[in-house]
Structures are given as structure tokens and as C-alpha cells.
Short mmCIF file of C-alpha atoms and ligand atoms in Angstrom, two decimals:
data_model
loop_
_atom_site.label_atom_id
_atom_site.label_comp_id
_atom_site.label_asym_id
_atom_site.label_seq_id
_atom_site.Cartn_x
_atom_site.Cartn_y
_atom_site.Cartn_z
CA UNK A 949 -16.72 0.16 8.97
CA UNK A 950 -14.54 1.09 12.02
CA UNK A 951 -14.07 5.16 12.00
CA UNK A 952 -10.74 6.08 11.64
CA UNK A 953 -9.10 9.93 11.79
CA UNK A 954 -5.49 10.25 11.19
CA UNK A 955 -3.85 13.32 11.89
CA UNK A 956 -1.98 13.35 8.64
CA UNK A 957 -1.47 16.12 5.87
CA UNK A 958 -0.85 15.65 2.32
CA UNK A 959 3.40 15.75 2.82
CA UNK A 960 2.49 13.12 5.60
CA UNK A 961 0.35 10.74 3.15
CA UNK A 962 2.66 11.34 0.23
CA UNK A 963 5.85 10.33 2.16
CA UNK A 964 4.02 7.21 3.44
CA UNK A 965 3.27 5.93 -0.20
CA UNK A 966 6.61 6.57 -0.69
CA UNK A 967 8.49 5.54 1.23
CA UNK A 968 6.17 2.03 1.23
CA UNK A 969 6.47 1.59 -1.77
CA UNK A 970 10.09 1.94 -1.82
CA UNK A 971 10.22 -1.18 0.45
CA UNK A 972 8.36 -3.20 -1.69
CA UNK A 973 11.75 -3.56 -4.29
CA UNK A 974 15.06 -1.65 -4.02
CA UNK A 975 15.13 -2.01 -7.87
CA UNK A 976 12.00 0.44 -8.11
CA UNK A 977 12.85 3.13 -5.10
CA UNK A 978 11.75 6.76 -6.29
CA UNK A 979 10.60 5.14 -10.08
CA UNK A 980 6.75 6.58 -8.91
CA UNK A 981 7.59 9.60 -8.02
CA UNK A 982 10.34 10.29 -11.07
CA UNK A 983 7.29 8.83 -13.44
CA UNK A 984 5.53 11.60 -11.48
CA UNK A 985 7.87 14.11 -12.36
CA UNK A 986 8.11 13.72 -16.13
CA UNK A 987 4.40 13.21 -15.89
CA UNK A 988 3.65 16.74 -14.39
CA UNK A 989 6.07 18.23 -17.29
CA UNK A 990 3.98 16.54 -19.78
CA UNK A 991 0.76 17.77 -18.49
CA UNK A 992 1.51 21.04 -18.97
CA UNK A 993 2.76 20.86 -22.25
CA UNK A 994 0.06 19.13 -23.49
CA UNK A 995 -2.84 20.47 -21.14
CA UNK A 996 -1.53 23.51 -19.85
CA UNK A 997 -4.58 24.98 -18.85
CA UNK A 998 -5.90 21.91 -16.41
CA UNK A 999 -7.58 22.75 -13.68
CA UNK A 1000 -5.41 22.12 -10.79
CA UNK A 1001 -7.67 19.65 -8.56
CA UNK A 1002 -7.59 17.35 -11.68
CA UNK A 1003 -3.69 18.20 -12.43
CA UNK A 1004 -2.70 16.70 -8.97
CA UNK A 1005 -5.12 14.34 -8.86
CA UNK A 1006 -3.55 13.09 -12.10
CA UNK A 1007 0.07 13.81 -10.58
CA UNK A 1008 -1.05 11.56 -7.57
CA UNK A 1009 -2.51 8.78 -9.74
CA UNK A 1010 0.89 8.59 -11.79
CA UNK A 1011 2.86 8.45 -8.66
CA UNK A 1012 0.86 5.49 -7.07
CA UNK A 1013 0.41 3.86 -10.29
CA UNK A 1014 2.62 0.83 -9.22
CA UNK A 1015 0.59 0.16 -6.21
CA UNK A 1016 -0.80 -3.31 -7.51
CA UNK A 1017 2.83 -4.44 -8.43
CA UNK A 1018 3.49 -6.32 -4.77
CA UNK A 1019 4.56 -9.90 -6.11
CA UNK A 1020 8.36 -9.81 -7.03
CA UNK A 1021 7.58 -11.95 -10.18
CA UNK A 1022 5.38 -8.96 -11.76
CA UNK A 1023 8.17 -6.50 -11.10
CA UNK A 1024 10.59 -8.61 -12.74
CA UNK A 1025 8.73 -8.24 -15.50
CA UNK A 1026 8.55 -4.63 -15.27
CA UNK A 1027 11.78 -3.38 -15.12
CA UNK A 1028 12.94 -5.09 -18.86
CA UNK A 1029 11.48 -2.15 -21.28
CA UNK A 1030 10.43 -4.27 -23.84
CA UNK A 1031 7.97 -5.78 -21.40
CA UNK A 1032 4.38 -6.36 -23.01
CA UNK A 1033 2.40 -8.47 -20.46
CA UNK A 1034 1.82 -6.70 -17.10
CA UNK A 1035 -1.91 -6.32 -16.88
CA UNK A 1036 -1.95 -8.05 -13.47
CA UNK A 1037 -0.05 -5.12 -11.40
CA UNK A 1038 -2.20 -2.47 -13.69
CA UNK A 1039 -5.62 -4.15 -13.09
CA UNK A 1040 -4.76 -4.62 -8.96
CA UNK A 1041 -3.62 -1.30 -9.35
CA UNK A 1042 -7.03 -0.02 -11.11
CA UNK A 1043 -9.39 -2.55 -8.68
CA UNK A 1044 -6.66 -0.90 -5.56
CA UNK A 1045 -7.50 2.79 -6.84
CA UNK A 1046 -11.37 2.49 -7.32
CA UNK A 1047 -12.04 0.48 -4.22
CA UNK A 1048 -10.28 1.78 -1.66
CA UNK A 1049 -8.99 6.00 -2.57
CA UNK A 1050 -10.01 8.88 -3.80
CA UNK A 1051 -8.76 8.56 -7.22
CA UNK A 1052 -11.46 6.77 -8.35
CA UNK A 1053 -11.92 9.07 -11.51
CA UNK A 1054 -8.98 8.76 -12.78
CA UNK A 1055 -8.67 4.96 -11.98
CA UNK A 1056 -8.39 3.71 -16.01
CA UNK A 1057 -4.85 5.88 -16.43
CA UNK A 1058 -3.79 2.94 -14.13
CA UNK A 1059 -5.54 0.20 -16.05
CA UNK A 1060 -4.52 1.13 -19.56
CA UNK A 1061 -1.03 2.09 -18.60
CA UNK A 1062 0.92 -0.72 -19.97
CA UNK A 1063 -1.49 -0.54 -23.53
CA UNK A 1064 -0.27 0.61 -26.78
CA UNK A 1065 -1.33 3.45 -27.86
CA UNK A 1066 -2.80 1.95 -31.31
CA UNK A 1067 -5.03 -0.23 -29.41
CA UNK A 1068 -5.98 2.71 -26.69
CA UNK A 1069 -8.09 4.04 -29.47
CA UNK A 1070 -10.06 1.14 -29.58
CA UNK A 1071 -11.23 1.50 -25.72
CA UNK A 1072 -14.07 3.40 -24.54
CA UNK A 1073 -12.34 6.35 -22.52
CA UNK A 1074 -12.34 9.71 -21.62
CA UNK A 1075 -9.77 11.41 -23.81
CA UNK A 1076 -7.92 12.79 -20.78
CA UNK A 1077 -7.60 9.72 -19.21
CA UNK A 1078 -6.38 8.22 -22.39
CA UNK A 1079 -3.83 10.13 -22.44
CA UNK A 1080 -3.20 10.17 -18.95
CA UNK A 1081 -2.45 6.32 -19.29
CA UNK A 1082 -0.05 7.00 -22.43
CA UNK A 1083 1.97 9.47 -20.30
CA UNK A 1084 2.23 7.79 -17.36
CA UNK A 1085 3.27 4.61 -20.24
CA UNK A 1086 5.73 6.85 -21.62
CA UNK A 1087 6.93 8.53 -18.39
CA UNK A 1088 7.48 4.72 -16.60
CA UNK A 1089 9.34 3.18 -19.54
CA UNK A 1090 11.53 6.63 -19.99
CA UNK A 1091 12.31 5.91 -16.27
CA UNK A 1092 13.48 2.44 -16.12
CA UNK A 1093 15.36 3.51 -19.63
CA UNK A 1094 16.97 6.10 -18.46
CA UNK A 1095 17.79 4.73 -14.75
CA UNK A 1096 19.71 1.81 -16.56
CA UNK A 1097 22.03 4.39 -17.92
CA UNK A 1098 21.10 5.00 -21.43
CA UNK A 1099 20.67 8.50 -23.03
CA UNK A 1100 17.95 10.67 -23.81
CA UNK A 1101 19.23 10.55 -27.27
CA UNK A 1102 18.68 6.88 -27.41
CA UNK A 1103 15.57 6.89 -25.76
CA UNK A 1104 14.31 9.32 -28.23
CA UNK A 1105 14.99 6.48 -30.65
CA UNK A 1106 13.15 3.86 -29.04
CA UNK A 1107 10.14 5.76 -28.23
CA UNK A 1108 9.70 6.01 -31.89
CA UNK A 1109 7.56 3.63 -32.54
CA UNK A 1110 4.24 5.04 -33.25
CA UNK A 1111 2.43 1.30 -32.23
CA UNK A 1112 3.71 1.55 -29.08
CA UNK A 1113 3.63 5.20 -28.12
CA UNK A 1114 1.40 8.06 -28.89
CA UNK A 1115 4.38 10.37 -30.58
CA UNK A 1116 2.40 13.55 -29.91
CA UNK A 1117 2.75 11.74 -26.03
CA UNK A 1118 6.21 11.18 -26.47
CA UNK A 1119 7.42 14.61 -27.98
CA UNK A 1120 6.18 16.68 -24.63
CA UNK A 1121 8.30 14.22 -23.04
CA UNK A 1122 11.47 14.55 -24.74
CA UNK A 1123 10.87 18.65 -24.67
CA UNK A 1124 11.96 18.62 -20.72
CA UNK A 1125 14.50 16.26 -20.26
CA UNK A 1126 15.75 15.64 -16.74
CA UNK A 1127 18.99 14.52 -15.55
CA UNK A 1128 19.91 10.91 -15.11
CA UNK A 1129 20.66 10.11 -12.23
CA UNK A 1130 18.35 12.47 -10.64
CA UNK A 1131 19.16 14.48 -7.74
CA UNK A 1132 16.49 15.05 -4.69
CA UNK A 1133 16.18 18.55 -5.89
CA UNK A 1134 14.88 17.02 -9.35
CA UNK A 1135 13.12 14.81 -8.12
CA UNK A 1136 11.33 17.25 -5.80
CA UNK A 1137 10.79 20.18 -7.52
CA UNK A 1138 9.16 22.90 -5.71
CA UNK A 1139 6.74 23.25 -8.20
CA UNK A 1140 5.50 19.30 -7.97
CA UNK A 1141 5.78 19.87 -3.68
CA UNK A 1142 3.33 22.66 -4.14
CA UNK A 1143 1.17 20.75 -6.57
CA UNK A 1144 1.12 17.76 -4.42
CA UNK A 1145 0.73 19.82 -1.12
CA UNK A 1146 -0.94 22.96 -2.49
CA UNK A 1147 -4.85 21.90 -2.31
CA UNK A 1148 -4.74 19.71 1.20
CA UNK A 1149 -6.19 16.57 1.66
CA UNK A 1150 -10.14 15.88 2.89
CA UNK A 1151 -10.04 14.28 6.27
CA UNK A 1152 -12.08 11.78 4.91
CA UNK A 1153 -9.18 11.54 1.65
CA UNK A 1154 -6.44 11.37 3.89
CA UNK A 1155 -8.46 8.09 5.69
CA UNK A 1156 -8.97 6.86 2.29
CA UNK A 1157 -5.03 6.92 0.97
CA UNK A 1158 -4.24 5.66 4.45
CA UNK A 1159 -6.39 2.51 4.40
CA UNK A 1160 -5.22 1.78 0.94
CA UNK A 1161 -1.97 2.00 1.88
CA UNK A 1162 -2.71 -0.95 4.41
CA UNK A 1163 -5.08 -3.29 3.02
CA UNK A 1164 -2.02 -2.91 -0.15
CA UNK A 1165 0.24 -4.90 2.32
CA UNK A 1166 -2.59 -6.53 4.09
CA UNK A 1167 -4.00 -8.32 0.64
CA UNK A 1168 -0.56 -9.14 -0.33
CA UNK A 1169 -1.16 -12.49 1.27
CA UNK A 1170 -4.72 -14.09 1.95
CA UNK A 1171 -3.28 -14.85 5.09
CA UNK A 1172 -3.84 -11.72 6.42
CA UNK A 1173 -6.67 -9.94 4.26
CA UNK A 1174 -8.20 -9.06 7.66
CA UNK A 1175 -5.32 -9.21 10.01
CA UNK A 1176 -5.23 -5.19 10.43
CA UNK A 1177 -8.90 -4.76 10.93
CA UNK A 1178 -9.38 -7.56 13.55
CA UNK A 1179 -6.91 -6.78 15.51
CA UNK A 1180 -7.50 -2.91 15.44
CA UNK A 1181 -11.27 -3.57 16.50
CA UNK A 1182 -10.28 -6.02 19.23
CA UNK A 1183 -7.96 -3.13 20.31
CA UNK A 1184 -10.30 -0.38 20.19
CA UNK A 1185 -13.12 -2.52 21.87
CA UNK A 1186 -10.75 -3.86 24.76
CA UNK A 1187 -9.91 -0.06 25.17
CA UNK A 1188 -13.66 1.42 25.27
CA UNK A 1189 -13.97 -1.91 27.93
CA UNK A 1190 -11.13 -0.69 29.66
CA UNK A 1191 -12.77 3.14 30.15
CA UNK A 1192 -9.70 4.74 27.90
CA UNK A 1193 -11.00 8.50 26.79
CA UNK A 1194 -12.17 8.82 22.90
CA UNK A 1195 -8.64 10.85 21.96
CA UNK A 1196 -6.55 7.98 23.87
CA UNK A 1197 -9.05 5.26 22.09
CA UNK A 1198 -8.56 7.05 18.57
CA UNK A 1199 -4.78 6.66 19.11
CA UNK A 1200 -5.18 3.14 19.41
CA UNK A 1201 -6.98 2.92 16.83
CA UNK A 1202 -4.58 4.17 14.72
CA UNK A 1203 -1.68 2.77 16.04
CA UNK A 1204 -2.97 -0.22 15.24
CA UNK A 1205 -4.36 0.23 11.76
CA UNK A 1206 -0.77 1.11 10.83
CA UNK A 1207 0.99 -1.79 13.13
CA UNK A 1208 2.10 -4.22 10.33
CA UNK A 1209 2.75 -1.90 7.74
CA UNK A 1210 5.98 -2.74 7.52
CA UNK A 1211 5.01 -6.03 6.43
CA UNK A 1212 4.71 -4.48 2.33
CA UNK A 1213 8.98 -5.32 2.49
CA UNK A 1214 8.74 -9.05 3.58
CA UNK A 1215 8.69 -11.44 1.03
CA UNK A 1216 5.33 -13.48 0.07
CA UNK A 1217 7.51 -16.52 0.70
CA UNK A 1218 7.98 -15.81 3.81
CA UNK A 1219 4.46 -14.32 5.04
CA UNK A 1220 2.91 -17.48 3.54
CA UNK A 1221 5.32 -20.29 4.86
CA UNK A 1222 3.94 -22.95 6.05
CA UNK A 1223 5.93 -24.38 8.50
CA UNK A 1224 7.66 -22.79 11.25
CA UNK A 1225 10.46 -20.41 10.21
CA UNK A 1226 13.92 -20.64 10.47
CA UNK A 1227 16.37 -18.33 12.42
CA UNK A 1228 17.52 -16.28 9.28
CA UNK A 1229 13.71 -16.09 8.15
CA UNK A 1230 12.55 -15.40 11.78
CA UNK A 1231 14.73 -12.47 11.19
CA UNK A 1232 13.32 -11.57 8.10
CA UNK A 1233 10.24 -11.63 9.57
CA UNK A 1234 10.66 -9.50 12.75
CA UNK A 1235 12.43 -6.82 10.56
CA UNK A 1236 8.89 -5.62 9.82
CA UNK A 1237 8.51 -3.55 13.43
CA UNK A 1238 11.73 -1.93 11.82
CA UNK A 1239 10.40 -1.04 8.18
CA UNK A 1240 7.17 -0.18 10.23
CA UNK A 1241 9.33 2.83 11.86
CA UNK A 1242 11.25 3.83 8.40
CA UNK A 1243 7.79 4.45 6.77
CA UNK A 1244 6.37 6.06 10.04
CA UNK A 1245 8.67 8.26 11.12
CA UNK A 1246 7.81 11.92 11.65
CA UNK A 1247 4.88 11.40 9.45
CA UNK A 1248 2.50 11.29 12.95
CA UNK A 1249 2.42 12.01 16.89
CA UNK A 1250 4.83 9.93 18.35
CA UNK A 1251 2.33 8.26 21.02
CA UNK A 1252 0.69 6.42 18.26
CA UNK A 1253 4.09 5.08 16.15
CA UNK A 1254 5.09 3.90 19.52
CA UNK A 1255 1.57 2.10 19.69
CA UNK A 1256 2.62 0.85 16.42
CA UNK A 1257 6.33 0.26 16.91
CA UNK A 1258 5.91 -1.95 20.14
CA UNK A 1259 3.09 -4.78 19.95
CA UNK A 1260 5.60 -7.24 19.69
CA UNK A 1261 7.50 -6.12 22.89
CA UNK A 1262 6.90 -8.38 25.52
CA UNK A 1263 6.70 -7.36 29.51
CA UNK A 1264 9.50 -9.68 31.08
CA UNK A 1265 11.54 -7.96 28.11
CA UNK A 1266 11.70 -11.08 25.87
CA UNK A 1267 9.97 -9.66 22.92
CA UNK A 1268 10.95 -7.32 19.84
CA UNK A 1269 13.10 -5.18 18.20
CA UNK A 1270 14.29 -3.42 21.57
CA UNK A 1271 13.45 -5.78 24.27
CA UNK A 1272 11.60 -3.27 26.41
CA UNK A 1273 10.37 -4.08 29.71
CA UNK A 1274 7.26 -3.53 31.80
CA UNK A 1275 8.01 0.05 32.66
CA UNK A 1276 8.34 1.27 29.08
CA UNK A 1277 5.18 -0.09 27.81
CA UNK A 1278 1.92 1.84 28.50
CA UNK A 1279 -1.35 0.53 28.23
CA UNK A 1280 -2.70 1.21 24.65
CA UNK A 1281 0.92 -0.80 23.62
CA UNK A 1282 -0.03 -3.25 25.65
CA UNK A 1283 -3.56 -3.54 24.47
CA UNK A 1284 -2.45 -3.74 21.14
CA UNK A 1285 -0.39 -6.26 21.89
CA UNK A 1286 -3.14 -8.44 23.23
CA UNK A 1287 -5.26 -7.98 20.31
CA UNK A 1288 -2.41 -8.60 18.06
CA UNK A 1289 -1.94 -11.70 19.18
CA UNK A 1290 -6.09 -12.96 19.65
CA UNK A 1291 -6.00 -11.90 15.51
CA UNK A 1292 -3.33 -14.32 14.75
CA UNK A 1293 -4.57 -17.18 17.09
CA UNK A 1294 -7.79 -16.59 16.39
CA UNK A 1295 -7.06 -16.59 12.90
CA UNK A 1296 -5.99 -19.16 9.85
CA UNK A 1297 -2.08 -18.88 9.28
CA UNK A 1298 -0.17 -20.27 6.67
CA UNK A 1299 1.55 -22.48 9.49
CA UNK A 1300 -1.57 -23.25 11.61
CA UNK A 1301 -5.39 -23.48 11.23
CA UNK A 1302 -7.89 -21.05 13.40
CA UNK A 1303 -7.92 -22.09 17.10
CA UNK A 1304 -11.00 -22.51 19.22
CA UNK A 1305 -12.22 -19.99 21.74
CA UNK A 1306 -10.83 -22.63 24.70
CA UNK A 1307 -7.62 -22.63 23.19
CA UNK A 1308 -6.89 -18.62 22.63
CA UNK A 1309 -8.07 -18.38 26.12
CA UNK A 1310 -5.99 -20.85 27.65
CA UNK A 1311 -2.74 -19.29 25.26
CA UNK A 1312 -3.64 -16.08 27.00
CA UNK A 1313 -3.71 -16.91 30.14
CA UNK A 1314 -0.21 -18.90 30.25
CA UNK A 1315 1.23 -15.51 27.87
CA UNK A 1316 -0.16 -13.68 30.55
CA UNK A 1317 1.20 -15.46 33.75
CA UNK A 1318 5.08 -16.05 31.85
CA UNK A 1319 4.22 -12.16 32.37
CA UNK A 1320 4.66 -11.94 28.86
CA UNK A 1321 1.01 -9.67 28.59
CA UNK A 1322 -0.80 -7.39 30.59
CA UNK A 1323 -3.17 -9.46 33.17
CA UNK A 1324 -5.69 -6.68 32.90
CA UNK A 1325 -5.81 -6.47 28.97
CA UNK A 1326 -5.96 -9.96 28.96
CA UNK A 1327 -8.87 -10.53 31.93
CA UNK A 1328 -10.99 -8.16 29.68
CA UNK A 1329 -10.47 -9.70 26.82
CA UNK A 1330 -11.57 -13.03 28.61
CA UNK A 1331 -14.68 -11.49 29.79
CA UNK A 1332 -16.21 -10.05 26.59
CA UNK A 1333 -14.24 -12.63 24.49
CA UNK A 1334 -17.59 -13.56 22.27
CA UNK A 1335 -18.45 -9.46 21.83
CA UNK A 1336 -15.33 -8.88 21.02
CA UNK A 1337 -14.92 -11.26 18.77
CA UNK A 1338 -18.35 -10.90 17.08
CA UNK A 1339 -17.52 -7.41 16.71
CA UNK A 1340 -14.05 -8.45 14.85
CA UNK A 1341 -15.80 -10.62 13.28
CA UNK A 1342 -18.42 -8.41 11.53
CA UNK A 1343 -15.72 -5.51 10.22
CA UNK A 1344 -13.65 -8.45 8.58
CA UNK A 1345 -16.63 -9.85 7.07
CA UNK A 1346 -17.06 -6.22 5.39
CA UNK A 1347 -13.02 -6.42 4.02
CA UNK A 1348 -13.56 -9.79 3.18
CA UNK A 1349 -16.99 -9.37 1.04
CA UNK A 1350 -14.36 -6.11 -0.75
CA UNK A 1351 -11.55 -8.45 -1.01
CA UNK A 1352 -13.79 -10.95 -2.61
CA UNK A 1353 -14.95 -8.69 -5.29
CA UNK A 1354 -11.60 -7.29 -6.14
CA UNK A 1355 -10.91 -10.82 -6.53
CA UNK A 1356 -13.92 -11.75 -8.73
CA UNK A 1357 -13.29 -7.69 -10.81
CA UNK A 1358 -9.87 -8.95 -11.34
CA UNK A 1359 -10.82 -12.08 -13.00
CA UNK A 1360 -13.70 -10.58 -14.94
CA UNK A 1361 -11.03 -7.83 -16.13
CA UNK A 1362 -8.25 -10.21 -17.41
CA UNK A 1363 -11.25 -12.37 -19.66
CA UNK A 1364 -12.66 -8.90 -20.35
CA UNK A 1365 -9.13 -7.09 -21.30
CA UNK A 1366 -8.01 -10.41 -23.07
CA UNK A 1367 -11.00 -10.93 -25.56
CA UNK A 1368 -10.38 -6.75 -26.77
CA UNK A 1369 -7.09 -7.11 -26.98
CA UNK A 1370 -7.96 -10.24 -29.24
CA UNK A 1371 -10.75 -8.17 -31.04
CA UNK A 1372 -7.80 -5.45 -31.73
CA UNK A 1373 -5.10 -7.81 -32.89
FE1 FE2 B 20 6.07 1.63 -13.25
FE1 FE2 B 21 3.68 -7.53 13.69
FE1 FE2 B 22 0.25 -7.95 13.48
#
């Protein structure tokens, strides 16, 4: 696997999630980390004297525990309370959270956390955990309850129903009731900032949160499982090639890693179409560079969002979202760039199969001389084209082979998860 290093710290990686997630559906902006909130006041009551690694490892776990909910049907589903089949966003999220972060522990509060709490019992858990996955239940249907307008008073009603929820569960709930709407103070209390923040982030967790965050939009379509990765390591080689210093190289790197992040708000429809799009989807499409820079901003160094922010600039100023010319765009942008566009030509699209080496090369070259991309880039690329490519080749094989298993997990699960559920009914 590629090494990557981002200067990030826990506010940084926290916002990101955030503010990604957000994007994904306006319906569900904040729900994580308002499920987070009531989740943290439940904790305490119930486990008050938790040791607090655990308590915001849990607190993170309950924040991202929507990260396998990425297809608008599934969150359709999820915002009417009296939903009972949503398994597929809790066991992407599980397969997401024990695959790719550091929450791999706590993992089954994501898998069980649409389960009734009369069939919980019948699962082989850890008792915390079990109850981690009724209170994050409890705290997400309390949330999309509450944000529809309805009372606590009602709410305290309909979470009486001792099938459903676990009422000793539901009771620490109901004992610190927060105000609907909530305000940004609510929402981030300074006690859950210095939970969150408190105990900082590994280097090596911080690389961990931040590749999950991509291969979340990256697997949204199999499209683009290992659009990221190739073109990040036909960056990075093209800039070792080109004799950039490690620091400037490591900026590339992750510049380019977070390139298409924005790409979590487009709609599957329109990342898989297979056609060529039309001017309102076109538009749809390029407004990822822009999402890119609402979930990047201030989070990092400003050299490598612009890395991120411009690979779809073009040098005669003809490109994306600003139309930048020549003299704004320095060479890592324009290396990205490059590689950007080798990934996608190299690559199957919805719209097109993989092209042949001949064919990228002779793409490049015209791009090139409509002085669209950097000559330079482009002659190195040319010249290592098969190591490059090879290279490419073998870290997508490694995504792929992971992608492939969540796959095959995520099938065993459903048969597995279906049969108990049978065996409990
Ligand atoms: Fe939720
Ligand atoms: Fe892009
Ligand atoms: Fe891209």
C-alpha cells in the first residue's frame, strides 16, 4: 500500500466526516453527530465510569455510524421511524468500519444498530457493544423523531415498546433531553469537543479515518473503486520521475488521495451514466471540485487543497471551476492533472470501456499540444508509461482484492443475519 501522512488532527478528521457526510443527503445534515450527542449523555448514565479511550471511541463509532448509507434509496428508508429493514447501510457500515478504521472493536454497535433489542439477546456480543448498538438505535430514531417536530413527550411514548427498545436504554435517554431544533452550541458541547479532541489521533489513525473517508465515496460506484489510488500513484511516481523533494512528493500525494472527494454529493445516477451527459448533468458533475473545497477547507495546508481543488483546470484556461490559466497552476497541480486523466482513460467508465496504451498516449499528446496539459508531465508519463502503470496497477489490485471481500462479507452477512433473524422469529 502507497504511504500516506496527512497533517490532520482529530478537529481536522472529525470536521471532514462531517461535513462529508452532510453532502451525501441534506435530509440527514448533523443527524451523526446529534445521535452522537444523545449517545455521549447515555453513556454516562449508564456507564459512567468508562474509560475514556473506549468512551470516544464509542462517541466516534455513533457519529460515523451512517457511513454505509451512500445510496439515496437506503436513506429513504431511514428517515420513516417505523423503518425495520436497513441492514444494508448497517452491514456496509460494519464491513466500512472493520476494513478500513480504527474502530474495528467496536464495529458490531454499527451492525446491530437497526436490531431490536429482544432479538439482540439472541446474538453473540460483548455486552457493551450490545448496548452500544441499542443506544446508538435509540439515539438515531429519537433524532429523526424529534427533527420532524414531535415532542419529547411523544417520543417517550413511542419508545415504549419493550420489543423494540431496551427501556433501561431508553430511560437514560429521556433523563437529558435536548432541545429540538438544536442549536450549534448543543450540538457541540464543550464537553463532547473535548471528548472527541481530548486523546489525539495516531498518525497512523488519522491515515486510517482519512482513507475511509475516500474509498466511502470511491466504492460508491464500481466505476471508480480504484480511481483515487491509481491516479494518486501515477501522480506520486510521475513526481519522484520528475526529481520533486519527498515533502513536495507527500503533498501530492495527498492532494490527490483527497481530489474527488467531493464526489460522496453526486448522485449514483449520474457517476454511473452511461452515455455522455447532458449540460444540466455536466453541471452536476463538475460541482464536485466545489463540494471537494466545502469539505476541505481549513481542515489542511493550503498547497495541497489547491493540489486537490485544481486537476480539472486546464492550461489555455478552458478547464474547471475557475478557469485558471498557465501561470496559476504549479507543477504538482499539473501533475495531478495528468494522472487524473491516464486513471480515467486508462480505466473502464460507465460511458466507455478501458483504452489501450496507443490510445492514452496519443489522447495525451493532442491534450498536451491544444496546451491543455503540461508537455513535461506528459513526456514523462510517455516514457515510463508501462512502470507507471504497472505500479498503478499493483496498488489497485490490493483495493480491488479489499473491495472484493467487502463484497463477498456483505453477502455472507445478509444470508448469515437473515437465517438468525429467522431462527429468532
Ligand atoms: Fe442514522
Ligand atoms: Fe474530478
Ligand atoms: Fe478524478
Amino acid at each position: 500500500m502507497l504511504p500516506f501522512v496527512y497533517p490532520m488532527d482529530n478537529h481536522s478528521v472529525i470536521t471532514l466526516f462531517q461535513r462529508m457526510l452532510n453532502h451525501v443527503d441534506t435530509r440527514l445534515v448533523d443527524h451523526g453527530f446529534r445521535v452522537a450527542a444523545h449517545a455521549d449523555h447515555m453513556l454516562q448514565e449508564l456507564y459512567p465510569d468508562c474509560d475514556p479511550l473506549i468512551r470516544r471511541n464509542l462517541i466516534l463509532t455513533a457519529l460515523l455510524h451512517d457511513i454505509g448509507a451512500n445510496k439515496t434509496d437506503e436513506i429513504d428508508n431511514l428517515l420513516k421511524f417505523e423503518t425495520d429493514s436497513s441492514w444494508q447501510h448497517a452491514i456496509y457500515g460494519y464491513l466500512f468500519l472493520l476494513y478500513f478504521s480504527p474502530l474495528k472493536d467496536y464495529a458490531d454497535a454499527v451492525l446491530y444498530h437497526h436490531t431490536n433489542a429482544s432479538e439482540l439477546v439472541n446474538f453473540k456480543l460483548d455486552p457493551l457493544l450490545r448496548d452500544m448498538a441499542q443506544i446508538i438505535n435509540i439515539a438515531d430514531r429519537a433524532d429523526i423523531y424529534l427533527s420532524e417536530g414531535h415532542s419529547w413527550e411523544s417520543l417517550h411514548h413511542e419508545l415504549q415498546n419493550a420489543n423494540r427498545f431496551d427501556q433501561r436504554i431508553a430511560d437514560a435517554l429521556l433523563k437529558h433531553q435536548i432541545q429540538y431544533p438544536m442549536s450549534e452550541e448543543q450540538l457541540y458541547t464543550q464537553e463532547l469537543h473535548v471528548l472527541l479532541t481530548g486523546i489525539p489521533f495516531t498518525q497512523s489513525e488519522v491515515d486510517q479515518y482519512v482513507k475511509m473517508a475516500i474509498y466511502c465515496m470511491d466504492f460508491r460506484s464500481r466505476y471508480t473503486v480504484t480511481h483515487t489510488i491509481t491516479t494518486t500513484t501515477i501522480s506520486r511516481e510521475i513526481a519522484v520521475r520528475m526529481g520533486l523533494s519527498d515533502a513536495l512528493v507527500q503533498k501530492i500525494v495527498c492532494g490527490a488521495m483527497l481530489h474527488d472527494l467531493g464526489k460522496i454529493g453526486i448522485p449514483v445516477e449520474i457517476l454511473e451514466y452511461d452515455g455522455k451527459l447532458n449540460e444540466a448533468q455536466m453541471t452536476i458533475m463538475r460541482s464536485h471540485v466545489t463540494l471537494t473545497e466545502h469539505i476541505l477547507h481549513g481542515l489542511l495546508d493550503d498547497e495541497i487543497i489547491q493540489i486537490s481543488l485544481r486537476h480539472h483546470e486546464k492550461l489555455n484556461g478552458s478547464g474547471y471551476p475557475l478557469g485558471l490559466s498557465e501561470k496559476d497552476l504549479t507543477l504538482p497541480q499539473r501533475i495531478v492533472a495528468v494522472a487524473d486523466i491516464v486513471s480515467a482513460l486508462s480505466g473502464r467508465r460507465s460511458y466507455k470501456k478501458a483504452y489501450a496504451k496507443d490510445t492514452t498516449i496519443a489522447l495525451l499528446l493532442s491534450y498536451s499540444q491544444q496546451q491543455l496539459i503540461d508537455v513535461h508531465v506528459v513526456d514523462c508519463m510517455i516514457e515510463h508509461y508501462d512502470d507507471i502503470l504497472e505500479t498503478a496497477h499493483q496498488h489497485a489490485q490490493e483495493l480491488l482484492n479489499i473491495y472484493q471481500m467487502i463484497q463477498d462479507d456483505n453477502y455472507a452477512l445478509q444470508l448469515r443475519l437473515a437465517s438468525e433473524k429467522e431462527a429468532v422469529l
